[in-house]
Short mmCIF file of C-alpha atoms and ligand atoms in Angstrom, two decimals:
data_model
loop_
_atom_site.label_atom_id
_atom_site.label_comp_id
_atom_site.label_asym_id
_atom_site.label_seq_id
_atom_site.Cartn_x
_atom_site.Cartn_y
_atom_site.Cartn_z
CA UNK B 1 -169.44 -106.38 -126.31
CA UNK B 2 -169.09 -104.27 -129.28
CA UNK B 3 -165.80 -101.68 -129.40
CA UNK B 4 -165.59 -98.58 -128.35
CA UNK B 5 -166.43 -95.97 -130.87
CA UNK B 6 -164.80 -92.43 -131.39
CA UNK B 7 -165.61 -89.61 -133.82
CA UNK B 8 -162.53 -87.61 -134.74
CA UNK B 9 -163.02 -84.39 -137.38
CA UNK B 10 -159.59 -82.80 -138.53
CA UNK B 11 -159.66 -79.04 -139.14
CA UNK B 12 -156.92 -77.22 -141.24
CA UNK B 13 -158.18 -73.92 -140.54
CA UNK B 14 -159.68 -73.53 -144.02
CA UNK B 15 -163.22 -73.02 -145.10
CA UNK B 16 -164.20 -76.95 -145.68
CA UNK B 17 -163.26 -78.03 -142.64
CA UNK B 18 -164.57 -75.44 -140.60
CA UNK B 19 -168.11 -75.77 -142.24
CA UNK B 20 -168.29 -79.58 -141.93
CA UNK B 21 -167.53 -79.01 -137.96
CA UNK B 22 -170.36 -76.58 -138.07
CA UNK B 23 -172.63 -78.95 -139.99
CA UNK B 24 -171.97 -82.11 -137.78
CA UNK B 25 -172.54 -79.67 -134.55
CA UNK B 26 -176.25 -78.82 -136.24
CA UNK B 27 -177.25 -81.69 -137.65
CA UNK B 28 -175.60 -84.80 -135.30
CA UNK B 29 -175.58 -83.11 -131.90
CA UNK B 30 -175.65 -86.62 -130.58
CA UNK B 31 -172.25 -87.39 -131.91
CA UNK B 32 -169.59 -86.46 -129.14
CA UNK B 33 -167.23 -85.84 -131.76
CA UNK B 34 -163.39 -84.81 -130.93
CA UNK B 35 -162.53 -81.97 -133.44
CA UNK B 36 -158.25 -81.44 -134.03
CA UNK B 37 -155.87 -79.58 -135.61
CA UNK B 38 -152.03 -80.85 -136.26
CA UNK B 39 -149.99 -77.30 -135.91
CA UNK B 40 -146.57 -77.30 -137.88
CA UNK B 41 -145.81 -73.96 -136.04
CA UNK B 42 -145.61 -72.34 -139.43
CA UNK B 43 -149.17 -71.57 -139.46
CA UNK B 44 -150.81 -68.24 -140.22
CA UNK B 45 -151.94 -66.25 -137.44
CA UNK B 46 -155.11 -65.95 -139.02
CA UNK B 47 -155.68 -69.66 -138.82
CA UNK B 48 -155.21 -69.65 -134.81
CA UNK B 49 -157.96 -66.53 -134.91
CA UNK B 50 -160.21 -68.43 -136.98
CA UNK B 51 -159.74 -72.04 -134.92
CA UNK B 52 -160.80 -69.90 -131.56
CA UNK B 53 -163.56 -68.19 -133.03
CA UNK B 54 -164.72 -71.65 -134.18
CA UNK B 55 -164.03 -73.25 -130.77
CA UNK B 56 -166.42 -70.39 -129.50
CA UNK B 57 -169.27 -71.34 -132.02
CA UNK B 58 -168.69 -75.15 -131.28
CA UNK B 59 -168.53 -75.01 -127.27
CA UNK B 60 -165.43 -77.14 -127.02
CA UNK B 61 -161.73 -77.30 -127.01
CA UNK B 62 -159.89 -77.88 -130.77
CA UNK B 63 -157.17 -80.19 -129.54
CA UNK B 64 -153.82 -79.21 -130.76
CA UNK B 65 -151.83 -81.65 -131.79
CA UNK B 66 -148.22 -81.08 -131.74
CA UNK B 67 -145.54 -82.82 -134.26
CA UNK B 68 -142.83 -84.74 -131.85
CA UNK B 69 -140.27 -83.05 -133.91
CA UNK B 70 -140.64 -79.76 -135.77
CA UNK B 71 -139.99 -78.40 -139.26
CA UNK B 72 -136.20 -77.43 -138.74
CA UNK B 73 -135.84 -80.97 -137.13
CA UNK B 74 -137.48 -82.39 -140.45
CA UNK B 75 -135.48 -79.95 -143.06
CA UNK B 76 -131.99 -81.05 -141.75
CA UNK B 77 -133.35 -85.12 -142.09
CA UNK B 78 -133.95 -84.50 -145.48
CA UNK B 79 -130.86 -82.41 -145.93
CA UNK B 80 -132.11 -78.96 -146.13
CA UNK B 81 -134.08 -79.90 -149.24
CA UNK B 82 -137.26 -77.62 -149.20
CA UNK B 83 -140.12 -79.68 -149.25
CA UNK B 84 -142.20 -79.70 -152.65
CA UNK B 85 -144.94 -80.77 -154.58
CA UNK B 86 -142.83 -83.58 -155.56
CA UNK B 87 -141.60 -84.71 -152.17
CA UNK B 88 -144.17 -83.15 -149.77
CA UNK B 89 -141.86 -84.82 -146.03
CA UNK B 90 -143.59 -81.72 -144.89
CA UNK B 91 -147.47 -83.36 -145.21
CA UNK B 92 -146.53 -86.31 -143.82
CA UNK B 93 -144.21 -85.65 -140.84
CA UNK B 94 -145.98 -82.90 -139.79
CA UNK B 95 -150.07 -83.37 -140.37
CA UNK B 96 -149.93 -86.79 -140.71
CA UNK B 97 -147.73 -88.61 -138.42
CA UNK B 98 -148.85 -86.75 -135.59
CA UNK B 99 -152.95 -87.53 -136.40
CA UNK B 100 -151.38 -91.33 -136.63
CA UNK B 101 -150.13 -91.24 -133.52
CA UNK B 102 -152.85 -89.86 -131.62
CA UNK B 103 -155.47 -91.85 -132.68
CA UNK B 104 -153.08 -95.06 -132.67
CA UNK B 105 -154.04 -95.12 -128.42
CA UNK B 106 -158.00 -95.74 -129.65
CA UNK B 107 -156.63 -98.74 -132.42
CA UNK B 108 -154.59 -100.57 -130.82
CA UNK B 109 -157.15 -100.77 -128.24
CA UNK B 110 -159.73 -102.60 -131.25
CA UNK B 111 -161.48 -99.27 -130.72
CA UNK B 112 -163.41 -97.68 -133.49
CA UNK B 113 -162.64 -94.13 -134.98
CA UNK B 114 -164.65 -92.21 -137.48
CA UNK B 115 -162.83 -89.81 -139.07
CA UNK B 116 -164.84 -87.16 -140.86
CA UNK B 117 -163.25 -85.29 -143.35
CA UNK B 118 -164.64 -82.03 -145.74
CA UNK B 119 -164.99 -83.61 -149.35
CA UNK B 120 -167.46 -81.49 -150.90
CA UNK B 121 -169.83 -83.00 -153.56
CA UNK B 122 -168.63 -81.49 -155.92
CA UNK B 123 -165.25 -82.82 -156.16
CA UNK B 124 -163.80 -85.83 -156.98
CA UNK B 125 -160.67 -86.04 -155.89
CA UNK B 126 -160.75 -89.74 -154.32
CA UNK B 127 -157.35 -90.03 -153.24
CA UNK B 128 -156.87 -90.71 -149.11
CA UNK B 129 -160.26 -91.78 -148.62
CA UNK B 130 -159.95 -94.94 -147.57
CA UNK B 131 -157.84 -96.22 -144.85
CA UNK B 132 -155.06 -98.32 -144.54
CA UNK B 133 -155.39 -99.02 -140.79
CA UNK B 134 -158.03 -101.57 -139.51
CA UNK B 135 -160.92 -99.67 -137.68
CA UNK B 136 -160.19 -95.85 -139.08
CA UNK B 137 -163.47 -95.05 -140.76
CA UNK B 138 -163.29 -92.16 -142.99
CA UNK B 139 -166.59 -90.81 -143.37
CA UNK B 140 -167.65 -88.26 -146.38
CA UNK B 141 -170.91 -86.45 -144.87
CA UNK B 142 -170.77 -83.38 -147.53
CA UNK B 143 -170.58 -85.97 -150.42
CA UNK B 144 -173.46 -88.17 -148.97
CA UNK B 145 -175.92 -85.21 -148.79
CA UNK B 146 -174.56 -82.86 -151.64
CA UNK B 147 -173.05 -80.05 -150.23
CA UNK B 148 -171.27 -78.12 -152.77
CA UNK B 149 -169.11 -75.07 -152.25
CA UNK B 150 -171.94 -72.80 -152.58
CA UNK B 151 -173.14 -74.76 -149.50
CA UNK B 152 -170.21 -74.58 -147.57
CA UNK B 153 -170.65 -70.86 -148.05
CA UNK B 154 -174.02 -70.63 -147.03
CA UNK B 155 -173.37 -72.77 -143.65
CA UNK B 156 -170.35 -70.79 -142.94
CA UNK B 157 -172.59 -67.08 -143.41
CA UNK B 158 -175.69 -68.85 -141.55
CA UNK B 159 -173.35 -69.72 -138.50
CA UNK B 160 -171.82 -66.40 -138.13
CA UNK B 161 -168.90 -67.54 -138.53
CA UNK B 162 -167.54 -66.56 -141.99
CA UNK B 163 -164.71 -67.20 -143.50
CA UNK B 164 -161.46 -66.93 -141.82
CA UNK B 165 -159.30 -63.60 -142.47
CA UNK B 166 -156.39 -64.94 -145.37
CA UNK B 167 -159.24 -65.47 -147.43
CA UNK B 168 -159.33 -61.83 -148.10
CA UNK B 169 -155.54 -62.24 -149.57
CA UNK B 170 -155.22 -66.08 -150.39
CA UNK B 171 -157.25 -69.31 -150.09
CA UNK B 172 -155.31 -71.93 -148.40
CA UNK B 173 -155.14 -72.52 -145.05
CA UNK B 174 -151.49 -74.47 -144.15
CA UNK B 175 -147.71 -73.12 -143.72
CA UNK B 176 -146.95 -69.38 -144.39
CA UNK B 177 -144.34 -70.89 -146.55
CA UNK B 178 -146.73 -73.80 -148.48
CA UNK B 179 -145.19 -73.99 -151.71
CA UNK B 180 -148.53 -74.64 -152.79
CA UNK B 181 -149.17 -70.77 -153.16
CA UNK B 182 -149.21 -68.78 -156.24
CA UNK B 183 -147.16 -66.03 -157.05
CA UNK B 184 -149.51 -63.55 -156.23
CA UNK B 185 -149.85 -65.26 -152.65
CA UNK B 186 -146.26 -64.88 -151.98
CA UNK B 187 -146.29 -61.23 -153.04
CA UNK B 188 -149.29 -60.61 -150.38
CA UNK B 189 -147.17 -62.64 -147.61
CA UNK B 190 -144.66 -59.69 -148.42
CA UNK B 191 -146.97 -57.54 -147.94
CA UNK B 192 -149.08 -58.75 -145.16
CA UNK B 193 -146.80 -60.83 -143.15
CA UNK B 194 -143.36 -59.30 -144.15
CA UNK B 195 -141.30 -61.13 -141.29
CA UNK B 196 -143.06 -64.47 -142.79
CA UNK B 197 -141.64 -63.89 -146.09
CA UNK B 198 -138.60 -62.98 -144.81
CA UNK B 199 -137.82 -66.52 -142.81
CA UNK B 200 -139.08 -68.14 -146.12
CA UNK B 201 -136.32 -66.46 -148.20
CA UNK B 202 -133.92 -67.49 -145.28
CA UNK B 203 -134.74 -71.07 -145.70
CA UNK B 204 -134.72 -71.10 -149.37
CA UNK B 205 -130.81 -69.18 -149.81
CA UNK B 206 -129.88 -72.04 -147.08
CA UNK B 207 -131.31 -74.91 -149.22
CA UNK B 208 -131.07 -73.93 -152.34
CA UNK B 209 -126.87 -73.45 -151.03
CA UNK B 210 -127.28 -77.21 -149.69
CA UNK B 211 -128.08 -77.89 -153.34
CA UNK B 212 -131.58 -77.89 -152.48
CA UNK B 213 -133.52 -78.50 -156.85
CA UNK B 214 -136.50 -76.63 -155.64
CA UNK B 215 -137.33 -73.36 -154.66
CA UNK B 216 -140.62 -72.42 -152.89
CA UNK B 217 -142.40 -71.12 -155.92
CA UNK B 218 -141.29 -72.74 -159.37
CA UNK B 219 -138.83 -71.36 -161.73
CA UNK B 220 -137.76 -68.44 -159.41
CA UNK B 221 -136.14 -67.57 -156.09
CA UNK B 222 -137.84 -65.59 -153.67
CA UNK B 223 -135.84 -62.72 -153.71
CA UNK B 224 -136.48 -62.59 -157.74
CA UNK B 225 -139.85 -62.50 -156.91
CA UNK B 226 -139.64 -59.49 -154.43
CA UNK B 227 -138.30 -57.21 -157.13
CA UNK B 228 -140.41 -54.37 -158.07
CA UNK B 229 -140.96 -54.86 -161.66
CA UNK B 230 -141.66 -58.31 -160.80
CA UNK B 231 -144.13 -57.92 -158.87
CA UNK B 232 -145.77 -55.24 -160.78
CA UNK B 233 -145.82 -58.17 -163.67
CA UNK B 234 -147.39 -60.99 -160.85
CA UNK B 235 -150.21 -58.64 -160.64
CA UNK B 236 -150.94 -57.47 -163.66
CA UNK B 237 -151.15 -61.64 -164.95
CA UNK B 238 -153.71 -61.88 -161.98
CA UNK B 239 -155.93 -59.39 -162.85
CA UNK B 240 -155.76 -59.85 -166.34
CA UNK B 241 -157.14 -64.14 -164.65
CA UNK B 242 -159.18 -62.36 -162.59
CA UNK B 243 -161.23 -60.53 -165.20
CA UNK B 244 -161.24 -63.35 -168.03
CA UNK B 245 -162.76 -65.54 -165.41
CA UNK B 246 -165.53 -62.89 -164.23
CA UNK B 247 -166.65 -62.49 -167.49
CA UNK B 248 -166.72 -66.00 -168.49
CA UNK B 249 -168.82 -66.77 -165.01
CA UNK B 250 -172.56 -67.23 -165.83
CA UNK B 251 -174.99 -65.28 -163.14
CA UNK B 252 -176.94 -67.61 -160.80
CA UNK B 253 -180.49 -66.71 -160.49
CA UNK B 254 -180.78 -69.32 -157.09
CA UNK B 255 -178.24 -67.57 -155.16
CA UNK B 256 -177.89 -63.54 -154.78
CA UNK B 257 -174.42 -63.66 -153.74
CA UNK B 258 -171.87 -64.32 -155.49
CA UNK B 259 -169.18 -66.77 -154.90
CA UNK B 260 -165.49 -65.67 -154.21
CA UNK B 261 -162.95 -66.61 -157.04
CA UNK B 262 -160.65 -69.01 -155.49
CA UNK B 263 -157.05 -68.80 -156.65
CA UNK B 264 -157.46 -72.51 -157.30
CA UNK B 265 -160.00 -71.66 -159.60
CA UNK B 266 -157.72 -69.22 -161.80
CA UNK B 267 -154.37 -71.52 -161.92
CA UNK B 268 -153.97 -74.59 -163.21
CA UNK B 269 -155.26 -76.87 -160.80
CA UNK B 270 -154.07 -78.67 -158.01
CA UNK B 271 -155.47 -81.32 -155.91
CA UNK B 272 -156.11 -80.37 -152.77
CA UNK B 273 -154.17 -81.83 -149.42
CA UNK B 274 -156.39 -83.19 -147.32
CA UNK B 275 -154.42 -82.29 -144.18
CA UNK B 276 -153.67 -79.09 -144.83
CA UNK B 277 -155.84 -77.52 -146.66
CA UNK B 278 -159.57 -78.40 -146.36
S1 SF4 Z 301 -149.29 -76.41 -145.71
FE1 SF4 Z 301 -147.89 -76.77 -147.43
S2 SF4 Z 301 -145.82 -76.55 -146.55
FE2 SF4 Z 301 -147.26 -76.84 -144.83
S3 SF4 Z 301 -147.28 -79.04 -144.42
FE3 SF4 Z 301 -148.95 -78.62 -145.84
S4 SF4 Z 301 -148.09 -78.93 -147.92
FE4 SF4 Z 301 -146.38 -78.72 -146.45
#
């Protein structure tokens, strides 16, 4: 008898994700597919908005998977050093360990599990694609039919979904406090999500007095960053990005509308996390 198969799709709460759930609802309706999202109770409110509205659109439950332990638990284990690009305990206690352990009750069975994950076509960041435990399947559907991120756009407008709500003032899904943000994110936290920004100072003055190296956003503490001539400067370097990059974009004739600037897109780049941001 051949194992037991299940189809598992992650979702961060960011665009990919949401628009491969969407595609594998319309195309592979025949796939009973079990969609999840790992919550490190730091998460936008905007992402639990967007997760409902997509649980609406999809007809089923997102399960919520819960970390065991949660980020204060985690800081104090690693001494009150603020997680970083460098030593991201943050990914991997809270996104990962908890996806491990849930679908660990399907492997240790000799069950099957397809995990589909939002790889667009064109990227080609290869890193975490294949699997280090015996019967996780990670499966690429965007890549094997060449959706781009024009095409993640267009499912995301055909469904009616859209794009979730922070994309109007930052393009990551993850933490409030992801250290992963630019300096012109943090300054919209202020603004948008003041207490957020506040608890994020908070846990940077306690680290960074544990003797924590890193602060949340490089070469600067928080509350240097909150200072008014500061922030005047933060904005005034992103709209100077902002407008080098719209003139240097060449119109395209195949698609009327045109495609948001990503913040990834004007800073240097970094990879993408799989877990939290897709
Ligand atoms: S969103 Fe950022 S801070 Fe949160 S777990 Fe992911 S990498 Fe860490």
């Amino acid at each position: 008898m051949s194992p037991r198969e299940h189809h598992v799709l992650g979702l961060s709460g960011g665009r990919d994700s949401a628009a491969l759930a969407v595609y594998m609802r319309t195309y592979h309706p025949h796939l009973d597919i079990s969609y999840f999202f790992t919550d490190t109770g730091k998460e936008l409110p905007e992402v639990h908005e967007y997760l409902g509205r997509l649980e609406g659109f999809l007809g089923k439950r997102v399960h919520r998977l819960n970390p065991d332990r949660d980020f204060d638990f985690w800081l104090k284990q690693y001494n009150d050093f603020l997680p970083s690009p460098q030593t991201r305990w943050c990914t991997r206690q809270l996104k990962i360990r908890p996806f491990e352990r849930w679908v660990r009750q399907f492997l240790d069975k000799g069950e099957i599990v397809y995990s589909y994950v939002a790889i667009r076509a064109d990227e080609n960041y290869r890193e975490g694609y294949s699997s280090k435990r015996d019967g996780l399947i990670v499966k690429l559907p965007f890549k094997d039919v060449g959706i781009d991120k024009a095409g993640v756009l267009d499912i995301l407008e055909a469904s009616g979904l859209g794009l979730p709500r922070y994309y109007e003032w930052r393009s990551r899904s993850g933490c409030t406090f992801c250290f992963f943000q630019q300096k012109i994110e943090w300054v919209r936290l202020m603004e948008r999500h003041p207490q957020a920004f506040e608890e994020a100072k908070a846990y940077e003055k306690s680290a960074v007095a544990h003797g924590s190296p890193f602060t949340w956003s490089d070469g600067e503490s928080l509350e240097e960053l909150a200072k008014p001539e500061r922030i005047a400067q933060i904005r005034r370097e992103h709209e100077q990005r902002v407008a080098r990059r719209r003139a240097k974009a060449l119109p395209n004739p195949l698609r009327n509308n045109t495609e948001p600037v990503d913040i990834d897109d004007l800073y240097a780049h970094q990879k993408p996390c799989l877990a939290c941001h897709k």
